[in-house]
Amino acid sequence: MKVLMFGWEFPPKIYGGLAVASYGITKGLSLQGDVETTFCMPKPTGEEEDFLKIVGMNQVPIVWRDVDYNYLKSRLTRNMTPEDYYSFRDHIYSDFSYMHVNDIGCMDFAGGYPGNLHEEINNFSVIAGVVARQQEFDIIHAHDWLTYPAGVHAKMVSGKPLCIHVHATDFDRSRGKVNPTVYSMEKNGMDYADCIMCVSELTRRTVIEQYHQNPKKVFAMHNAVYPLSQEYQDIPRPDHSKEKIVTFLGRITMQKGPEYFVEAASLVLQRARNIRFVMAGSGDMMDAMINLAAERGIADRFHFPGFMKGKQVYEVYKNSDVFVMPSVSEPFGIAPLEAMQCGTPSIISKQSGCGEILDKVIKTDYWDIHAMADAIYSLCTNPALFQYLQEEGKKEVDGITWEKVGLRIRALYEDVLRNYGK
């Protein structure tokens, strides 16, 4: 089975959970043995793993240029050969000479989430038309609203079925202050999709109710985690017998509920002073959270180390006694699973999709700062509770694998292909 997949992020360049999930899903599919995935993204680094084929949309020509073979070799990264380039060039389907292209007829992408994001999304979908004409595939899989237009275009060009993967909706990202442009792109992608995979039942209900989709084509497809590498397993857990560390790690934005973490910390510190709080990450609410910690008189017990990546993330998990995810609306939330892998007990909001598959965690409403504070205090002062959630939480998460997710997605592909056009 051949899958043409569109995504916006992929490791080693990670901006958030979308890259981690895209990697996990494609890796899980590769373990099925008979699934070949071509993953199209705006701007690869050239350092991606090779268990799948990566196509950099910034190297697919949309304007015909007579380019020398040796010059092409010097211009392309390892993901694209001159032969691939010439093959794509043969499938340019319209006159795009009015668009801004470089010397080899390709469009440049900033990568990530630049100020002209909507322009890049549109350009990505134009290039998808060339890719869909050139590639051989059975099914299309588009991740998140950024690539839905590309998925729809590929379906219209090829006549092949489209699966879209909803990692979040604008209702989650905006606390209900929905951007009408983003909403219309999301809804259009869903309307054209033959199958909609959602990262939780919570998200599935949002898709059905807020985007008016047929429940028969909407499925919950929970995320998973990969086994820790030996390098990460070997990160030591410091002795915190004198002072405990409680951590929030993620984007410091409205969706993630950082203010509830600060307020809960303030309540905990009224009962015990031997606890430090860490808010790791970056985002548009960071300055406000620094000010809030100062207003509450707890700045001396609060640390803001900034954005973490790679091994740093796991060092933070291992260095924590409690991990807290107080999200206001979390479609899934992979961070608690990663923390539990590292032996760190987790507290999550009841408004988090991952809570549907996790039992060995403490769940509170995001707004209930008193319950959150009680849970933090209990884990910091009750060694038996800490040890139970540490051991049982790790066991639970070790059974949640991407290989199982890949198996379910493959079965869904089969079902879509069997019923397509009926």
Short mmCIF file of C-alpha atoms in Angstrom, two decimals:
data_model
loop_
_atom_site.label_atom_id
_atom_site.label_comp_id
_atom_site.label_asym_id
_atom_site.label_seq_id
_atom_site.Cartn_x
_atom_site.Cartn_y
_atom_site.Cartn_z
CA MET A 1 0.00 0.00 0.00
CA LYS A 2 1.37 3.41 -0.99
CA VAL A 3 0.46 6.50 1.02
CA LEU A 4 0.95 10.10 -0.12
CA MET A 5 1.20 12.05 3.12
CA PHE A 6 1.27 15.80 3.66
CA GLY A 7 2.68 17.27 6.87
CA TRP A 8 4.08 20.56 8.13
CA GLU A 9 6.69 19.31 10.61
CA PHE A 10 9.00 16.32 10.94
CA PRO A 11 12.00 15.60 13.19
CA PRO A 12 14.77 16.59 13.65
CA LYS A 13 13.17 20.05 13.22
CA ILE A 14 10.52 20.13 15.93
CA TYR A 15 8.24 23.10 16.62
CA GLY A 16 5.68 21.18 18.70
CA GLY A 17 3.68 17.99 19.09
CA LEU A 18 2.79 17.80 15.38
CA ALA A 19 6.35 16.76 14.45
CA VAL A 20 6.44 14.10 17.17
CA ALA A 21 3.07 12.67 16.11
CA SER A 22 3.98 12.74 12.40
CA TYR A 23 7.14 10.79 13.16
CA GLY A 24 5.30 8.27 15.34
CA ILE A 25 2.53 7.66 12.82
CA THR A 26 4.90 7.19 9.87
CA LYS A 27 7.22 4.97 11.92
CA GLY A 28 4.26 2.90 13.11
CA LEU A 29 3.08 2.48 9.50
CA SER A 30 6.58 1.47 8.38
CA LEU A 31 6.53 -1.37 10.93
CA GLN A 32 3.47 -2.90 9.22
CA GLY A 33 5.81 -4.21 6.51
CA ASP A 34 3.67 -3.43 3.47
CA VAL A 35 3.07 0.34 3.75
CA GLU A 36 5.25 2.79 1.80
CA THR A 37 4.88 6.42 2.84
CA THR A 38 5.95 9.48 0.87
CA PHE A 39 5.95 12.41 3.30
CA CYS A 40 5.69 15.87 1.71
CA MET A 41 6.72 18.84 3.86
CA PRO A 42 7.62 22.47 3.17
CA LYS A 43 11.35 22.51 3.91
CA PRO A 44 13.21 19.38 5.07
CA THR A 45 16.59 19.72 6.76
CA GLY A 46 18.06 16.78 4.83
CA GLU A 47 18.73 15.04 8.15
CA GLU A 48 15.41 13.17 8.40
CA GLU A 49 15.48 9.41 8.95
CA ASP A 50 15.22 7.25 5.84
CA PHE A 51 12.51 4.73 6.80
CA LEU A 52 10.21 6.80 4.56
CA LYS A 53 10.61 8.95 1.46
CA ILE A 54 10.72 12.68 2.19
CA VAL A 55 9.72 15.19 -0.50
CA GLY A 56 10.65 18.81 0.13
CA MET A 57 7.99 20.98 -1.50
CA ASN A 58 10.67 23.70 -1.78
CA GLN A 59 12.43 21.45 -4.33
CA VAL A 60 9.44 20.53 -6.52
CA PRO A 61 9.37 22.78 -9.62
CA ILE A 62 6.18 24.56 -10.65
CA VAL A 63 7.76 26.66 -13.42
CA TRP A 64 9.74 24.96 -16.21
CA ARG A 65 13.45 25.79 -16.12
CA ASP A 66 16.17 24.33 -18.34
CA VAL A 67 18.58 23.34 -15.57
CA ASP A 68 21.90 21.54 -15.99
CA TYR A 69 22.20 18.15 -14.21
CA ASN A 70 25.41 19.02 -12.35
CA TYR A 71 24.04 22.39 -11.27
CA LEU A 72 20.95 20.65 -9.92
CA LYS A 73 23.12 18.27 -7.90
CA SER A 74 24.70 21.27 -6.21
CA ARG A 75 21.30 22.89 -5.50
CA LEU A 76 19.26 19.95 -4.19
CA THR A 77 19.48 18.32 -0.76
CA ARG A 78 19.77 14.57 -0.29
CA ASN A 79 15.97 14.16 -0.24
CA MET A 80 15.72 15.05 -3.95
CA THR A 81 17.79 13.68 -6.85
CA PRO A 82 18.08 15.44 -10.23
CA GLU A 83 16.11 12.51 -11.69
CA ASP A 84 13.28 13.18 -9.22
CA TYR A 85 13.38 16.87 -10.10
CA TYR A 86 13.11 16.20 -13.84
CA SER A 87 10.24 13.79 -13.24
CA PHE A 88 8.35 16.41 -11.21
CA ARG A 89 9.11 19.02 -13.90
CA ASP A 90 7.40 16.79 -16.49
CA HIS A 91 4.19 17.02 -14.43
CA ILE A 92 3.85 20.81 -14.17
CA TYR A 93 0.19 21.25 -15.01
CA SER A 94 -0.33 24.98 -15.49
CA ASP A 95 1.42 28.27 -16.18
CA PHE A 96 2.68 29.47 -12.80
CA SER A 97 5.24 31.90 -14.24
CA TYR A 98 3.45 34.74 -12.44
CA MET A 99 4.39 33.21 -9.08
CA HIS A 100 7.63 34.05 -7.32
CA VAL A 101 10.04 31.15 -7.96
CA ASN A 102 13.81 30.74 -7.72
CA ASP A 103 16.39 29.86 -10.38
CA ILE A 104 15.28 26.21 -10.60
CA GLY A 105 11.56 27.02 -10.80
CA CYS A 106 10.78 26.15 -7.17
CA MET A 107 9.11 28.15 -4.42
CA ASP A 108 11.02 28.94 -1.25
CA PHE A 109 9.52 28.14 2.16
CA ALA A 110 10.57 29.64 5.47
CA GLY A 111 9.70 26.42 7.30
CA GLY A 112 7.81 26.49 10.57
CA TYR A 113 5.20 29.18 11.19
CA PRO A 114 6.25 32.48 9.55
CA GLY A 115 4.26 35.70 9.37
CA ASN A 116 3.08 34.84 5.85
CA LEU A 117 1.83 31.41 6.92
CA HIS A 118 -1.38 31.54 4.87
CA GLU A 119 0.61 32.36 1.73
CA GLU A 120 2.89 29.37 2.38
CA ILE A 121 -0.14 27.10 2.93
CA ASN A 122 -1.53 28.20 -0.44
CA ASN A 123 1.82 27.66 -2.19
CA PHE A 124 2.10 24.23 -0.56
CA SER A 125 -1.30 23.25 -1.98
CA VAL A 126 -0.34 24.45 -5.49
CA ILE A 127 2.78 22.26 -5.43
CA ALA A 128 0.68 19.33 -4.15
CA GLY A 129 -0.95 19.29 -7.59
CA VAL A 130 2.41 18.56 -9.26
CA VAL A 131 3.27 15.91 -6.66
CA ALA A 132 -0.11 14.17 -6.99
CA ARG A 133 0.32 13.98 -10.78
CA GLN A 134 3.84 12.55 -10.51
CA GLN A 135 3.55 10.08 -7.62
CA GLU A 136 1.96 6.63 -7.61
CA PHE A 137 -0.17 6.08 -4.51
CA ASP A 138 -3.34 4.47 -3.20
CA ILE A 139 -4.47 6.93 -0.55
CA ILE A 140 -3.80 10.49 0.69
CA HIS A 141 -3.23 11.40 4.36
CA ALA A 142 -3.06 15.11 5.36
CA HIS A 143 -2.01 16.28 8.84
CA ASP A 144 -3.73 19.28 10.45
CA TRP A 145 -5.35 22.32 8.85
CA LEU A 146 -2.09 23.58 7.31
CA THR A 147 -2.05 20.71 4.81
CA TYR A 148 -5.79 20.10 4.30
CA PRO A 149 -5.82 22.32 1.14
CA ALA A 150 -2.94 20.25 -0.26
CA GLY A 151 -4.80 17.02 0.53
CA VAL A 152 -7.99 18.29 -1.12
CA HIS A 153 -6.05 19.38 -4.22
CA ALA A 154 -4.29 16.00 -4.43
CA LYS A 155 -7.66 14.24 -4.21
CA MET A 156 -9.15 16.39 -6.97
CA VAL A 157 -6.13 15.74 -9.21
CA SER A 158 -5.82 12.00 -8.59
CA GLY A 159 -9.31 10.83 -7.72
CA LYS A 160 -7.80 8.93 -4.78
CA PRO A 161 -9.43 8.90 -1.31
CA LEU A 162 -8.41 11.45 1.30
CA CYS A 163 -7.85 10.84 5.01
CA ILE A 164 -7.23 13.87 7.19
CA HIS A 165 -5.70 13.81 10.67
CA VAL A 166 -7.07 16.33 13.16
CA HIS A 167 -4.34 17.02 15.73
CA ALA A 168 -6.22 20.10 16.99
CA THR A 169 -9.02 22.39 15.90
CA ASP A 170 -9.16 26.16 16.10
CA PHE A 171 -11.63 25.75 18.97
CA ASP A 172 -8.75 24.23 20.97
CA ARG A 173 -6.12 26.74 19.92
CA SER A 174 -8.24 29.86 20.50
CA ARG A 175 -10.34 29.06 23.59
CA GLY A 176 -13.43 29.51 21.42
CA LYS A 177 -12.35 32.77 19.69
CA VAL A 178 -12.28 31.01 16.35
CA ASN A 179 -10.49 32.50 13.34
CA PRO A 180 -13.07 32.29 10.50
CA THR A 181 -10.37 31.80 7.85
CA VAL A 182 -8.84 28.86 9.69
CA TYR A 183 -12.28 27.41 10.47
CA SER A 184 -13.27 27.49 6.79
CA MET A 185 -10.03 25.72 5.80
CA GLU A 186 -10.61 23.08 8.47
CA LYS A 187 -14.23 22.56 7.46
CA ASN A 188 -13.43 22.39 3.75
CA GLY A 189 -10.80 19.71 4.43
CA MET A 190 -13.27 17.73 6.53
CA ASP A 191 -16.04 18.05 3.94
CA TYR A 192 -13.78 16.62 1.21
CA ALA A 193 -12.29 13.90 3.44
CA ASP A 194 -13.39 10.29 3.13
CA CYS A 195 -12.06 9.56 6.61
CA ILE A 196 -11.28 11.88 9.52
CA MET A 197 -8.88 10.66 12.21
CA CYS A 198 -8.96 12.60 15.49
CA VAL A 199 -6.37 12.33 18.25
CA SER A 200 -9.06 11.77 20.89
CA GLU A 201 -12.77 11.18 21.42
CA LEU A 202 -12.86 14.76 22.74
CA THR A 203 -11.65 16.05 19.36
CA ARG A 204 -13.94 13.64 17.51
CA ARG A 205 -16.97 15.18 19.25
CA THR A 206 -15.77 18.69 18.36
CA VAL A 207 -15.41 17.69 14.70
CA ILE A 208 -18.91 16.16 14.60
CA GLU A 209 -20.66 18.94 16.53
CA GLN A 210 -18.80 22.12 15.51
CA TYR A 211 -17.90 21.16 11.93
CA HIS A 212 -21.11 19.21 11.21
CA GLN A 213 -19.42 16.01 10.02
CA ASN A 214 -20.98 12.59 9.53
CA PRO A 215 -20.05 10.51 12.62
CA LYS A 216 -19.60 7.44 10.40
CA LYS A 217 -16.47 8.88 8.84
CA VAL A 218 -14.92 10.32 12.03
CA PHE A 219 -12.68 8.09 14.19
CA ALA A 220 -10.66 8.55 17.38
CA MET A 221 -7.01 7.65 16.79
CA HIS A 222 -5.06 8.27 19.99
CA ASN A 223 -1.36 9.11 19.89
CA ALA A 224 1.36 7.04 21.53
CA VAL A 225 5.03 7.26 22.54
CA TYR A 226 8.22 5.61 21.36
CA PRO A 227 10.40 3.62 23.76
CA LEU A 228 13.08 5.80 25.33
CA SER A 229 16.50 5.58 23.70
CA GLN A 230 19.32 4.26 25.86
CA GLU A 231 20.78 7.78 25.95
CA TYR A 232 17.58 9.12 27.53
CA GLN A 233 17.15 6.12 29.83
CA ASP A 234 20.64 6.80 31.20
CA ILE A 235 19.79 10.36 32.27
CA PRO A 236 20.01 10.19 36.09
CA ARG A 237 17.17 11.19 38.42
CA PRO A 238 18.60 13.58 41.03
CA ASP A 239 17.88 13.10 44.73
CA HIS A 240 15.18 15.57 45.72
CA SER A 241 14.71 14.50 49.33
CA LYS A 242 15.20 18.09 50.55
CA GLU A 243 13.49 20.02 47.79
CA LYS A 244 10.88 18.93 45.24
CA ILE A 245 10.52 20.17 41.66
CA VAL A 246 7.15 20.56 39.91
CA THR A 247 7.18 21.20 36.17
CA PHE A 248 5.01 22.65 33.41
CA LEU A 249 6.54 22.04 29.97
CA GLY A 250 4.93 23.30 26.78
CA ARG A 251 3.88 26.38 24.89
CA ILE A 252 3.11 29.20 27.31
CA THR A 253 -0.12 30.14 25.56
CA MET A 254 -3.80 30.52 26.38
CA GLN A 255 -4.65 26.94 25.30
CA LYS A 256 -2.19 25.40 27.77
CA GLY A 257 -3.59 27.11 30.88
CA PRO A 258 -0.26 28.36 32.33
CA GLU A 259 -1.98 30.83 34.68
CA TYR A 260 -3.70 27.93 36.50
CA PHE A 261 -0.30 26.35 37.11
CA VAL A 262 1.00 29.59 38.65
CA GLU A 263 -2.12 30.01 40.82
CA ALA A 264 -1.93 26.38 42.00
CA ALA A 265 1.77 26.88 42.79
CA SER A 266 0.89 29.90 44.92
CA LEU A 267 -1.55 27.76 46.95
CA VAL A 268 0.99 24.93 47.38
CA LEU A 269 3.67 27.34 48.58
CA GLN A 270 1.35 28.56 51.34
CA ARG A 271 1.60 25.01 52.76
CA ALA A 272 5.23 24.12 52.00
CA ARG A 273 8.26 26.16 50.94
CA ASN A 274 10.59 23.29 49.97
CA ILE A 275 9.09 23.05 46.47
CA ARG A 276 10.34 24.74 43.31
CA PHE A 277 8.21 25.31 40.21
CA VAL A 278 9.52 25.26 36.65
CA MET A 279 7.66 26.65 33.63
CA ALA A 280 9.69 25.43 30.65
CA GLY A 281 8.79 26.65 27.18
CA SER A 282 8.05 29.85 25.35
CA GLY A 283 4.95 31.64 24.12
CA ASP A 284 2.96 34.84 24.06
CA MET A 285 1.95 34.58 27.74
CA MET A 286 5.46 34.13 29.13
CA ASP A 287 5.92 37.75 30.31
CA ALA A 288 2.45 37.73 31.87
CA MET A 289 3.32 34.54 33.80
CA ILE A 290 6.59 36.02 35.08
CA ASN A 291 4.61 39.04 36.28
CA LEU A 292 1.90 36.84 37.84
CA ALA A 293 4.51 34.85 39.79
CA ALA A 294 5.93 38.14 41.06
CA GLU A 295 2.47 39.45 42.02
CA ARG A 296 1.79 36.28 44.01
CA GLY A 297 5.12 36.69 45.83
CA ILE A 298 6.50 33.36 44.60
CA ALA A 299 9.09 34.55 42.05
CA ASP A 300 11.91 33.20 44.25
CA ARG A 301 10.43 29.66 43.90
CA PHE A 302 9.68 29.92 40.17
CA HIS A 303 11.99 29.29 37.21
CA PHE A 304 11.50 30.07 33.51
CA PRO A 305 14.29 28.28 31.61
CA GLY A 306 12.82 28.94 28.13
CA PHE A 307 12.26 26.65 25.15
CA MET A 308 13.58 23.10 25.49
CA LYS A 309 14.39 20.63 22.73
CA GLY A 310 15.77 17.14 22.25
CA LYS A 311 17.61 15.72 25.23
CA GLN A 312 16.91 18.86 27.29
CA VAL A 313 13.21 17.92 27.41
CA TYR A 314 13.97 14.54 28.94
CA GLU A 315 16.48 16.05 31.37
CA VAL A 316 13.67 18.31 32.59
CA TYR A 317 11.28 15.34 32.94
CA LYS A 318 13.88 13.31 34.87
CA ASN A 319 14.68 16.29 37.07
CA SER A 320 11.02 16.68 38.07
CA ASP A 321 9.05 15.07 40.89
CA VAL A 322 5.68 16.07 39.42
CA PHE A 323 4.64 16.98 35.88
CA VAL A 324 1.53 19.16 35.44
CA MET A 325 -0.44 19.75 32.23
CA PRO A 326 -3.33 22.14 33.09
CA SER A 327 -4.54 22.58 29.50
CA VAL A 328 -7.84 24.37 28.94
CA SER A 329 -8.44 22.33 25.80
CA GLU A 330 -5.92 19.64 24.85
CA PRO A 331 -6.85 17.46 21.86
CA PHE A 332 -4.38 14.82 23.07
CA GLY A 333 -1.23 15.98 24.88
CA ILE A 334 1.83 13.77 24.48
CA ALA A 335 3.94 15.44 27.20
CA PRO A 336 2.45 13.55 30.21
CA LEU A 337 3.16 10.23 28.48
CA GLU A 338 6.79 11.27 27.94
CA ALA A 339 7.07 12.37 31.58
CA MET A 340 5.59 9.07 32.81
CA GLN A 341 8.10 7.20 30.62
CA CYS A 342 10.79 8.97 32.62
CA GLY A 343 9.22 7.90 35.92
CA THR A 344 7.64 11.27 36.72
CA PRO A 345 4.05 11.15 38.06
CA SER A 346 1.68 13.39 36.14
CA ILE A 347 -1.33 15.60 36.85
CA ILE A 348 -3.46 16.43 33.81
CA SER A 349 -6.61 18.43 33.20
CA LYS A 350 -9.85 16.54 32.61
CA GLN A 351 -10.04 18.55 29.38
CA SER A 352 -7.12 16.55 27.89
CA GLY A 353 -7.59 13.84 25.26
CA CYS A 354 -4.75 11.68 26.61
CA GLY A 355 -6.83 11.19 29.77
CA GLU A 356 -9.04 8.84 27.71
CA ILE A 357 -6.22 6.26 27.62
CA LEU A 358 -4.43 7.05 30.90
CA ASP A 359 -5.53 5.77 34.31
CA LYS A 360 -2.34 6.06 36.36
CA VAL A 361 -2.46 9.85 36.52
CA ILE A 362 -4.27 12.40 38.66
CA LYS A 363 -6.97 14.31 36.77
CA THR A 364 -8.43 17.67 37.81
CA ASP A 365 -10.45 20.31 36.00
CA TYR A 366 -8.08 22.92 34.56
CA TRP A 367 -9.86 25.70 36.47
CA ASP A 368 -9.85 23.91 39.83
CA ILE A 369 -6.61 25.31 41.21
CA HIS A 370 -7.42 24.00 44.71
CA ALA A 371 -7.71 20.39 43.49
CA MET A 372 -4.55 20.86 41.41
CA ALA A 373 -2.69 22.27 44.42
CA ASP A 374 -3.87 19.35 46.61
CA ALA A 375 -2.63 16.85 44.00
CA ILE A 376 0.78 18.56 43.73
CA TYR A 377 1.14 18.75 47.52
CA SER A 378 0.15 15.09 47.94
CA LEU A 379 2.71 13.86 45.39
CA CYS A 380 5.44 15.99 46.98
CA THR A 381 4.71 14.83 50.55
CA ASN A 382 3.41 11.26 50.18
CA PRO A 383 6.25 8.90 49.09
CA ALA A 384 3.89 5.92 48.73
CA LEU A 385 1.62 7.79 46.29
CA PHE A 386 4.63 9.07 44.37
CA GLN A 387 6.13 5.58 44.06
CA TYR A 388 2.82 3.99 43.01
CA LEU A 389 2.19 6.50 40.20
CA GLN A 390 5.84 6.44 39.19
CA GLU A 391 5.94 2.66 38.73
CA GLU A 392 2.41 2.01 37.50
CA GLY A 393 2.42 5.08 35.24
CA LYS A 394 5.58 3.89 33.49
CA LYS A 395 4.10 0.41 33.00
CA GLU A 396 0.91 1.88 31.54
CA VAL A 397 2.70 4.14 29.07
CA ASP A 398 5.13 1.43 27.96
CA GLY A 399 2.11 -0.42 26.53
CA ILE A 400 0.97 2.54 24.40
CA THR A 401 3.00 2.14 21.19
CA TRP A 402 3.06 3.73 17.74
CA GLU A 403 3.21 0.27 16.18
CA LYS A 404 -0.32 -0.40 17.51
CA VAL A 405 -1.44 3.00 16.15
CA GLY A 406 0.09 2.14 12.76
CA LEU A 407 -1.85 -1.12 12.69
CA ARG A 408 -5.13 0.69 13.36
CA ILE A 409 -4.43 3.35 10.73
CA ARG A 410 -3.56 0.69 8.16
CA ALA A 411 -6.87 -1.08 8.89
CA LEU A 412 -8.69 2.23 8.43
CA TYR A 413 -6.93 2.77 5.08
CA GLU A 414 -8.13 -0.68 3.97
CA ASP A 415 -11.68 0.14 5.02
CA VAL A 416 -11.66 3.48 3.16
CA LEU A 417 -10.25 1.90 -0.02
CA ARG A 418 -12.78 -0.93 0.12
CA ASN A 419 -15.73 1.46 0.37
CA TYR A 420 -14.43 4.32 -1.79
CA GLY A 421 -16.85 5.31 -4.52
CA LYS A 422 -19.64 3.05 -3.25
#
